[in-house]
Tab-separated table of C-alpha atoms in Angstrom:
chain	number	residue	atom	x	y	z
A	1	MET	CA	102.660	124.387	120.703
A	2	SER	CA	101.847	123.611	117.036
A	3	ALA	CA	101.033	119.991	115.740
A	4	THR	CA	104.052	120.314	113.526
A	5	GLN	CA	106.511	121.025	116.521
A	6	GLN	CA	104.988	118.306	118.429
A	7	ILE	CA	106.152	115.602	115.645
A	8	LEU	CA	109.434	117.322	115.320
A	9	ASP	CA	109.861	117.041	119.222
A	10	PHE	CA	108.935	113.222	118.979
A	11	SER	CA	111.181	112.745	116.112
A	12	THR	CA	114.156	113.787	118.408
A	13	ALA	CA	113.198	112.548	121.789
A	14	THR	CA	114.818	110.201	123.657
A	15	HIS	CA	112.566	106.863	123.277
A	16	VAL	CA	112.857	103.431	125.251
A	17	LEU	CA	110.393	101.253	123.044
A	18	PRO	CA	108.043	99.228	125.289
A	19	ASP	CA	108.526	95.114	124.584
A	20	SER	CA	105.152	95.185	122.418
A	21	THR	CA	106.194	98.021	120.284
A	22	ARG	CA	109.776	96.519	119.682
A	23	THR	CA	108.212	92.993	119.083
A	24	ALA	CA	106.263	94.667	116.770
A	25	ALA	CA	109.043	96.409	114.938
A	26	LEU	CA	111.073	93.218	115.042
A	27	ARG	CA	108.185	91.123	113.563
A	28	LEU	CA	107.091	93.731	110.674
A	29	LEU	CA	111.009	94.297	109.946
A	30	GLY	CA	111.190	90.592	109.229
A	31	ASP	CA	107.959	90.794	107.147
A	32	THR	CA	109.204	93.478	105.233
A	33	LEU	CA	112.425	92.285	104.174
A	34	ALA	CA	111.309	89.082	103.329
A	35	GLY	CA	108.676	90.424	100.935
A	36	GLY	CA	111.336	92.905	99.352
A	37	ALA	CA	113.848	90.100	98.824
A	38	ALA	CA	110.951	88.275	96.951
A	39	GLY	CA	110.457	91.321	94.982
A	40	ALA	CA	114.010	91.754	94.071
A	41	SER	CA	114.189	88.653	91.972
A	42	SER	CA	110.651	89.978	90.299
A	43	GLY	CA	110.853	90.453	86.536
A	44	GLU	CA	109.633	94.012	87.396
A	45	ALA	CA	112.205	94.865	89.598
A	46	GLN	CA	115.140	93.246	87.590
A	47	ALA	CA	113.725	95.573	84.437
A	48	MET	CA	114.210	98.553	86.725
A	49	MET	CA	118.104	97.410	87.517
A	50	ALA	CA	119.792	98.847	84.234
A	51	ALA	CA	118.271	102.141	85.035
A	52	VAL	CA	119.381	102.319	88.771
A	53	ARG	CA	122.835	100.955	88.085
A	54	ALA	CA	123.247	103.966	85.285
A	55	TRP	CA	122.820	106.027	88.180
A	56	GLY	CA	126.226	105.346	89.576
A	57	ALA	CA	128.372	102.688	90.683
A	58	GLY	CA	129.345	102.179	94.384
A	59	ASP	CA	129.784	99.818	97.099
A	60	GLY	CA	127.957	101.904	99.849
A	61	ALA	CA	124.654	99.963	100.239
A	62	ARG	CA	123.506	96.617	99.917
A	63	LEU	CA	119.996	95.979	97.383
A	64	LEU	CA	117.908	93.441	98.947
A	65	GLY	CA	118.250	89.855	98.060
A	66	LEU	CA	121.195	90.482	95.523
A	67	THR	CA	124.877	90.644	96.030
A	68	ASP	CA	124.428	94.383	94.012
A	69	ARG	CA	125.751	97.460	96.214
A	70	LEU	CA	125.498	100.847	94.850
A	71	PRO	CA	125.122	104.668	96.609
A	72	ALA	CA	122.849	104.933	99.053
A	73	PRO	CA	120.028	106.769	97.343
A	74	SER	CA	119.686	104.268	94.647
A	75	ALA	CA	120.148	101.754	97.076
A	76	ALA	CA	117.190	103.000	99.268
A	77	TRP	CA	115.021	103.736	95.516
A	78	PHE	CA	115.750	99.965	94.299
A	79	ASN	CA	114.856	98.549	98.219
A	80	GLY	CA	111.659	100.744	98.183
A	81	PHE	CA	110.720	99.377	94.442
A	82	ALA	CA	111.361	95.479	95.647
A	83	ILE	CA	109.388	96.002	98.955
A	84	HIS	CA	106.307	97.474	97.298
A	85	CYS	CA	106.043	95.564	93.615
A	86	LEU	CA	104.604	92.357	94.910
A	87	GLU	CA	102.053	94.215	97.106
A	88	TRP	CA	103.331	92.206	99.836
A	89	ASP	CA	104.313	94.800	102.039
A	90	ALA	CA	102.456	95.485	105.528
A	91	VAL	CA	100.200	98.724	105.698
A	92	HIS	CA	98.687	100.791	108.570
A	93	GLU	CA	95.421	100.404	107.565
A	94	PRO	CA	93.139	103.079	109.274
A	95	ALA	CA	96.013	105.736	107.814
A	96	VAL	CA	95.808	103.561	104.451
A	97	VAL	CA	99.886	103.975	104.769
A	98	HIS	CA	102.570	101.556	103.663
A	99	ALA	CA	104.858	102.828	106.270
A	100	MET	CA	107.382	100.108	106.722
A	101	SER	CA	107.984	100.006	102.988
A	102	VAL	CA	109.557	103.651	102.807
A	103	VAL	CA	111.268	103.722	106.193
A	104	THR	CA	112.788	100.593	106.064
A	105	ALA	CA	114.078	101.016	102.772
A	106	ALA	CA	116.021	104.747	103.562
A	107	LEU	CA	116.860	103.207	106.737
A	108	LEU	CA	118.872	100.302	105.333
A	109	ALA	CA	120.492	102.454	103.295
A	110	SER	CA	121.402	104.676	105.773
A	111	ALA	CA	122.809	102.071	107.849
A	112	ASP	CA	124.865	100.386	105.414
A	113	ARG	CA	126.517	103.808	104.393
A	114	ALA	CA	127.382	104.391	108.253
A	115	GLY	CA	128.874	100.656	107.803
A	116	GLY	CA	126.319	99.237	110.483
A	117	CYS	CA	124.328	100.613	113.583
A	118	GLU	CA	123.214	99.551	116.860
A	119	ALA	CA	119.924	97.287	116.768
A	120	GLU	CA	118.350	99.399	118.908
A	121	GLN	CA	119.086	102.392	117.532
A	122	PHE	CA	117.633	100.820	114.466
A	123	LEU	CA	114.648	99.572	115.771
A	124	THR	CA	113.818	103.157	117.371
A	125	ALA	CA	114.459	105.288	114.551
A	126	LEU	CA	112.152	102.699	112.556
A	127	ALA	CA	109.253	102.843	115.444
A	128	VAL	CA	109.423	106.642	115.096
A	129	GLY	CA	109.322	106.747	111.254
A	130	VAL	CA	106.582	104.406	111.031
A	131	ASP	CA	104.555	106.651	113.619
A	132	ILE	CA	105.283	109.697	112.023
A	133	ALA	CA	104.102	108.418	108.436
A	134	SER	CA	101.376	106.541	109.773
A	135	GLY	CA	100.319	109.717	111.966
A	136	ILE	CA	99.889	111.862	108.738
A	137	GLY	CA	97.571	109.403	107.338
A	138	VAL	CA	95.586	109.046	110.365
A	139	ALA	CA	95.146	112.931	110.241
A	140	ALA	CA	93.878	112.965	106.941
A	141	THR	CA	90.144	113.406	106.457
A	142	GLY	CA	89.012	112.780	102.994
A	143	ALA	CA	89.562	110.233	100.296
A	144	MET	CA	93.354	109.741	98.812
A	145	GLN	CA	93.945	111.933	95.445
A	146	PHE	CA	97.790	111.805	95.908
A	147	PHE	CA	99.374	108.308	96.823
A	148	ARG	CA	99.683	108.628	100.298
A	149	PRO	CA	102.038	105.567	101.512
A	150	ALA	CA	104.564	107.874	99.384
A	151	THR	CA	103.486	111.526	100.261
A	152	ALA	CA	103.432	110.703	103.946
A	153	GLY	CA	106.152	108.047	103.841
A	154	ILE	CA	108.875	110.422	102.723
A	155	ILE	CA	108.204	112.339	105.699
A	156	GLY	CA	108.289	110.053	108.142
A	157	ALA	CA	110.864	108.026	106.592
A	158	ALA	CA	113.522	111.371	106.359
A	159	LEU	CA	112.924	111.848	109.772
A	160	ALA	CA	113.858	108.343	110.724
A	161	VAL	CA	117.037	108.567	108.758
A	162	ALA	CA	117.857	111.747	110.389
A	163	ARG	CA	117.766	110.214	113.991
A	164	LEU	CA	119.503	107.214	112.767
A	165	GLU	CA	122.473	109.533	111.702
A	166	SER	CA	122.266	111.659	114.758
A	167	ILE	CA	121.737	114.842	112.872
A	168	PRO	CA	121.137	118.103	115.186
A	169	THR	CA	117.806	118.474	116.351
A	170	GLU	CA	117.714	121.887	115.003
A	171	LYS	CA	118.143	120.619	111.529
A	172	TYR	CA	114.805	118.147	111.930
A	173	VAL	CA	112.532	121.144	110.570
A	174	ASP	CA	114.562	121.782	107.251
A	175	ILE	CA	114.706	117.921	106.579
A	176	MET	CA	110.896	117.879	107.238
A	177	GLY	CA	110.675	120.765	104.518
A	178	LEU	CA	113.298	119.176	102.300
A	179	ALA	CA	111.359	116.036	102.053
A	180	TYR	CA	107.889	117.746	101.645
A	181	SER	CA	109.641	119.599	98.629
A	182	GLN	CA	110.401	116.427	97.240
A	183	ALA	CA	107.184	114.833	98.005
A	184	ALA	CA	104.850	113.149	95.252
A	185	GLY	CA	102.814	110.189	94.224
A	186	THR	CA	99.351	110.364	92.228
A	187	MET	CA	96.314	107.699	93.052
A	188	GLN	CA	96.137	107.735	88.792
A	189	ALA	CA	99.054	105.256	89.022
A	190	HIS	CA	96.736	103.140	91.216
A	191	VAL	CA	93.588	103.819	89.278
A	192	GLU	CA	95.425	102.147	86.256
A	193	ALA	CA	97.177	99.704	88.405
A	194	SER	CA	100.651	100.818	86.917
A	195	ILE	CA	104.121	99.449	88.017
A	196	ALA	CA	104.192	103.342	88.791
A	197	LEU	CA	103.174	102.636	92.048
A	198	PRO	CA	105.879	101.055	93.977
A	199	LEU	CA	108.222	103.396	91.171
A	200	GLN	CA	106.322	105.856	93.752
A	201	ILE	CA	107.489	104.053	97.035
A	202	ALA	CA	111.002	103.851	95.520
A	203	ASN	CA	111.188	107.886	95.096
A	204	ALA	CA	110.010	108.423	98.374
A	205	SER	CA	112.827	105.988	99.708
A	206	ARG	CA	115.318	107.830	97.632
A	207	ALA	CA	114.119	111.424	98.538
A	208	ALA	CA	114.326	110.334	102.001
A	209	ILE	CA	118.109	109.955	102.083
A	210	THR	CA	118.689	113.190	99.897
A	211	ALA	CA	116.827	115.397	102.257
A	212	VAL	CA	119.087	114.420	104.824
A	213	ASP	CA	121.711	114.718	102.750
A	214	LEU	CA	120.864	118.279	101.526
A	215	ALA	CA	120.353	119.748	105.160
A	216	LYS	CA	124.094	118.047	106.081
A	217	ALA	CA	125.435	120.056	103.462
A	218	GLY	CA	123.751	123.047	105.046
A	219	MET	CA	120.552	123.475	102.463
A	220	ASP	CA	117.135	124.972	104.258
A	221	GLY	CA	113.643	123.943	103.781
A	222	PRO	CA	110.315	125.387	104.140
A	223	HIS	CA	109.828	125.275	108.059
A	224	ASP	CA	105.724	124.976	107.672
A	225	ALA	CA	105.438	121.852	105.477
A	226	LEU	CA	102.751	120.499	107.035
A	227	GLU	CA	100.464	123.018	108.123
A	228	GLY	CA	101.221	126.074	106.203
A	229	PRO	CA	99.292	127.689	103.132
A	230	PHE	CA	100.812	125.919	100.500
A	231	GLY	CA	101.613	122.905	102.974
A	232	TYR	CA	101.208	119.043	102.987
A	233	PHE	CA	96.964	119.378	104.527
A	234	LYS	CA	96.107	122.555	101.610
A	235	LEU	CA	97.713	120.763	99.004
A	236	PHE	CA	98.071	116.907	99.429
A	237	GLU	CA	94.728	116.495	101.266
A	238	PRO	CA	92.372	117.840	103.990
A	239	GLY	CA	93.199	116.875	107.414
A	240	ASP	CA	93.704	117.730	110.854
A	241	LEU	CA	97.228	116.919	112.450
A	242	THR	CA	95.606	116.866	115.842
A	243	ARG	CA	94.007	113.831	115.340
A	244	TYR	CA	97.559	112.377	115.279
A	245	THR	CA	99.375	114.547	117.674
A	246	ASP	CA	96.678	114.813	120.410
A	247	ASN	CA	97.780	110.920	121.346
A	248	ILE	CA	101.237	111.349	119.589
A	249	GLY	CA	103.661	109.254	121.849
A	250	ASN	CA	100.900	107.532	124.096
A	251	ARG	CA	100.730	104.657	121.781
A	252	TRP	CA	102.919	103.379	118.831
A	253	LEU	CA	101.195	103.217	115.568
A	254	ILE	CA	103.567	100.444	114.531
A	255	GLU	CA	101.592	97.873	116.732
A	256	GLU	CA	98.532	98.661	114.699
A	257	VAL	CA	100.274	98.138	111.400
A	258	SER	CA	98.851	95.119	109.443
A	259	THR	CA	100.710	92.479	107.560
A	260	LYS	CA	99.635	90.855	104.273
A	261	PRO	CA	99.426	87.678	103.977
A	262	PHE	CA	98.776	87.475	100.174
A	263	PRO	CA	100.770	89.333	97.512
A	264	SER	CA	98.019	91.521	96.111
A	265	GLY	CA	96.524	94.794	97.174
A	266	ARG	CA	95.352	94.804	100.883
A	267	ALA	CA	91.782	95.634	99.685
A	268	SER	CA	91.384	92.113	98.397
A	269	HIS	CA	92.668	90.355	101.431
A	270	GLY	CA	89.071	90.427	103.283
A	271	ILE	CA	87.515	88.452	100.288
A	272	LEU	CA	90.689	86.222	99.757
A	273	GLY	CA	91.289	85.438	103.830
A	274	ALA	CA	87.561	84.453	104.152
A	275	ILE	CA	87.534	82.025	101.167
A	276	ASP	CA	91.032	80.915	102.324
A	277	GLY	CA	88.971	79.858	105.813
A	278	MET	CA	86.003	78.667	104.250
A	279	MET	CA	88.258	76.020	102.247
A	280	ARG	CA	90.307	75.262	104.876
A	281	ASN	CA	87.019	74.036	107.224
A	282	GLY	CA	85.571	72.492	104.447
A	283	SER	CA	82.612	74.711	103.793
A	284	LEU	CA	83.342	75.835	100.275
A	285	ALA	CA	85.195	73.890	97.542
A	286	PRO	CA	86.393	75.553	93.916
A	287	THR	CA	83.747	73.313	92.017
A	288	MET	CA	80.628	74.756	94.029
A	289	VAL	CA	81.226	78.201	93.417
A	290	GLU	CA	78.783	79.582	90.492
A	291	SER	CA	79.380	83.533	91.217
A	292	VAL	CA	80.655	85.838	93.873
A	293	GLU	CA	79.250	89.402	94.740
A	294	VAL	CA	80.940	91.756	97.179
A	295	ALA	CA	79.401	94.921	98.537
A	296	ALA	CA	82.161	96.959	100.332
A	297	PRO	CA	83.065	100.746	100.856
A	298	PRO	CA	84.257	102.927	98.090
A	299	LEU	CA	87.816	102.368	98.782
A	300	ILE	CA	87.608	98.374	98.089
A	301	HIS	CA	85.785	98.918	94.910
A	302	ARG	CA	87.905	101.862	94.095
A	303	LEU	CA	91.270	99.515	94.779
A	304	VAL	CA	90.626	95.980	93.620
A	305	GLY	CA	87.361	96.378	91.814
A	306	ARG	CA	88.163	96.723	88.361
A	307	PRO	CA	87.527	94.141	85.751
A	308	TYR	CA	89.127	90.986	84.552
A	309	LYS	CA	91.240	91.756	81.223
A	310	SER	CA	92.842	88.710	79.538
A	311	ASP	CA	95.753	91.203	78.303
A	312	MET	CA	96.235	92.759	81.658
A	313	THR	CA	99.951	93.357	83.381
A	314	PRO	CA	101.018	91.800	86.512
A	315	SER	CA	100.688	95.032	88.621
A	316	TYR	CA	97.102	94.924	87.039
A	317	ALA	CA	96.201	91.205	88.387
A	318	ARG	CA	97.676	92.129	91.952
A	319	LEU	CA	94.710	94.660	92.333
A	320	CYS	CA	92.035	92.558	90.398
A	321	LEU	CA	89.534	90.591	92.712
A	322	PRO	CA	88.214	89.181	89.933
A	323	PHE	CA	91.537	87.262	88.941
A	324	LEU	CA	92.833	87.082	92.648
A	325	LEU	CA	89.721	85.263	93.831
A	326	PRO	CA	89.624	82.680	91.023
A	327	LEU	CA	93.383	81.912	91.896
A	328	MET	CA	92.772	81.134	95.349
A	329	LEU	CA	89.738	79.033	94.498
A	330	ARG	CA	91.791	77.154	92.436
A	331	ASP	CA	95.272	76.831	94.245
A	332	ARG	CA	94.587	77.886	97.705
A	333	ILE	CA	97.366	80.450	97.492
A	334	ILE	CA	98.480	83.611	95.700
A	335	ASP	CA	101.523	82.508	94.044
A	336	PRO	CA	103.586	85.316	92.032
A	337	ARG	CA	104.613	83.158	89.759
A	338	CYS	CA	101.314	82.669	88.343
A	339	PHE	CA	100.973	86.317	87.034
A	340	HIS	CA	101.805	85.693	83.750
A	341	ALA	CA	99.850	86.450	80.168
A	342	LYS	CA	99.468	82.268	79.754
A	343	GLU	CA	97.615	82.354	83.085
A	344	PHE	CA	95.551	85.555	82.509
A	345	ALA	CA	94.073	84.274	79.397
A	346	ASN	CA	93.232	80.968	80.765
A	347	PRO	CA	89.635	80.755	79.758
A	348	ASP	CA	88.507	79.110	83.181
A	349	MET	CA	90.115	81.709	85.293
A	350	MET	CA	88.115	83.995	82.738
A	351	GLU	CA	85.146	82.359	83.284
A	352	LEU	CA	84.843	82.571	87.019
A	353	GLY	CA	86.262	86.095	86.701
A	354	SER	CA	83.594	87.412	84.908
A	355	LYS	CA	81.048	86.299	87.666
A	356	VAL	CA	83.206	88.162	90.469
A	357	VAL	CA	81.355	91.590	90.774
A	358	VAL	CA	82.201	94.180	93.317
A	359	ARG	CA	79.700	96.993	94.051
A	360	ILE	CA	79.816	100.258	96.446
A	361	ASP	CA	77.874	99.789	99.705
A	362	ASP	CA	76.647	102.957	101.770
A	363	ASN	CA	79.891	103.285	103.922
A	364	PRO	CA	80.437	106.904	104.060
A	365	ASP	CA	84.142	106.693	105.276
A	366	HIS	CA	86.415	106.993	102.474
A	367	ASN	CA	89.420	105.275	104.112
A	368	ALA	CA	87.397	102.306	105.292
A	369	LEU	CA	88.557	98.638	104.190
A	370	ALA	CA	85.426	97.055	106.166
A	371	PRO	CA	82.931	95.895	106.789
A	372	GLN	CA	82.575	93.834	103.479
A	373	LYS	CA	79.399	91.330	102.855
A	374	LEU	CA	80.293	88.425	100.711
A	375	ASN	CA	77.741	86.683	98.847
A	376	ILE	CA	78.939	82.981	97.287
A	377	THR	CA	75.987	81.589	94.893
A	378	LEU	CA	76.845	77.991	94.967
A	379	ALA	CA	76.055	75.689	91.465
A	380	ASP	CA	73.089	74.187	93.402
A	381	GLY	CA	71.262	77.380	93.803
A	382	SER	CA	72.100	77.964	97.131
A	383	MET	CA	73.637	80.995	98.533
A	384	ILE	CA	76.759	81.369	101.720
A	385	GLU	CA	76.349	84.910	103.306
A	386	HIS	CA	79.491	85.951	105.014
A	387	THR	CA	80.627	89.580	106.786
A	388	ILE	CA	83.717	90.537	107.046
A	389	THR	CA	84.574	92.605	109.940
A	390	ASP	CA	88.455	92.284	110.020
A	391	ASN	CA	90.993	91.766	107.411
A	392	LEU	CA	93.377	88.939	107.930
A	393	GLY	CA	96.874	90.095	109.119
A	394	SER	CA	95.364	93.246	110.926
A	395	PRO	CA	96.027	93.380	115.133
A	396	THR	CA	92.276	92.176	115.290
A	397	ALA	CA	92.610	88.741	113.167
A	398	PRO	CA	96.421	88.376	112.842
A	399	MET	CA	98.074	85.914	110.925
A	400	SER	CA	98.599	82.535	112.703
A	401	ASP	CA	102.189	81.195	113.019
A	402	ALA	CA	101.463	78.439	110.334
A	403	GLN	CA	100.482	81.736	108.217
A	404	THR	CA	103.548	83.273	108.720
A	405	GLN	CA	105.682	80.637	108.266
A	406	SER	CA	103.715	80.048	104.898
A	407	LYS	CA	104.407	83.389	103.832
A	408	ARG	CA	108.123	83.256	104.719
A	409	ASP	CA	108.679	80.244	103.092
A	410	LEU	CA	106.711	81.198	99.832
A	411	ALA	CA	108.770	84.338	99.791
A	412	ARG	CA	112.205	82.653	100.317
A	413	SER	CA	111.419	80.323	97.279
A	414	LEU	CA	111.135	83.304	95.252
A	415	THR	CA	114.527	84.593	95.997
A	416	SER	CA	117.827	84.377	93.960
A	417	ASP	CA	120.422	81.766	95.073
A	418	ASP	CA	122.297	84.589	96.300
A	419	CYS	CA	120.089	85.898	98.904
A	420	ASP	CA	121.763	86.519	102.454
A	421	PRO	CA	120.089	83.982	104.299
A	422	ARG	CA	119.886	86.323	107.396
A	423	ILE	CA	117.007	88.324	105.648
A	424	PHE	CA	115.003	85.534	106.672
A	425	ASP	CA	117.012	84.015	109.592
A	426	ASP	CA	117.769	87.054	111.361
A	427	PRO	CA	116.407	90.167	110.153
A	428	LEU	CA	117.842	92.524	112.852
A	429	ALA	CA	121.168	91.527	112.445
A	430	TYR	CA	121.098	91.804	108.448
A	431	ALA	CA	119.803	95.382	108.792
A	432	THR	CA	122.516	96.504	111.167
A	433	GLU	CA	125.719	94.307	110.577
A	434	LEU	CA	127.646	94.059	107.697
A	435	GLN	CA	129.188	90.983	106.291
């Protein structure tokens, strides 16, 4: 049996989620909806509303945190953008895939246009979709050139929607092929810290819905989308699917997904978490810091090692450690409301930001986010040395209940007055029950 067929069989199989998997799915759903509702009120998301509304009006599916409704593909697009635009969404670190973002946005639209769905059906589809998207990332053997959260995410999301909508089993191979045929997303957007990053998540969410709709209308897709001569692992990146499929179904990858305590690129969280911990235990105060040097794997440097710019955009700042670190030192929090031109040009922020250096270590793994070595030079000439082996929010360094509540409270404070409170108080009911 081919690895592709194993994935198709897994996506259609009868599953009863283990308690630990169900708990992870429910926790991550709440985290994703909270971050998405906050993102929906951001300036970037609001700027996108005119374009989304121009694609057609309708009352089929809700927009996260808002009262608007749009046709399912448009709602999936907006919700995917909102979930990722603040860089606050969960990620499977070994896969480097924000699988929750694309899969959740697509499933919300699918459930809404059906008038709701069974809670366990939704959670199982979510776990299956996240597993497949993350598994494709785990199978990769090279550094990202395409934006993997979108290119892998669309396939997991499309198969999850097919499952939620009870599509006949024989159609799944076409749905995978139709999703692959729409896959897109370049790392150039990340290199330039462009707002096109959440656009790529949005496109993948919409295309997942579209792939299912096209298959329901009778359209076929390529049947060797992953392993074929022009398939995913030939065109998008090198990989070995057996790295995923040899253990598919033996463990649920959604249990390995990391949450983000801060609304910033995941590659910044090891450092920000370490700084936060030092300030909390009293071993570090903002006035003590003279300069900071980080020795990190290539991916850390690539993703957040960009220089401080006084005229940067919010999307650039979220991926700029020389801005994020001074902000954490000053405020002991990363608040999205600080991502604006006046703050970027703040002389105090610029001065310390110029003294934050990220250099590449000798780690040969192009997908690694750890370990990292943090060296803080203090004003008195002494130095704090700290090794980061786990990023805060990962399964090996989970957020505390207090940290989780702090994130939810900050997210709630960013939402509009019209935000459905169930997003924070009962996320599963919000996802599966219309009001």
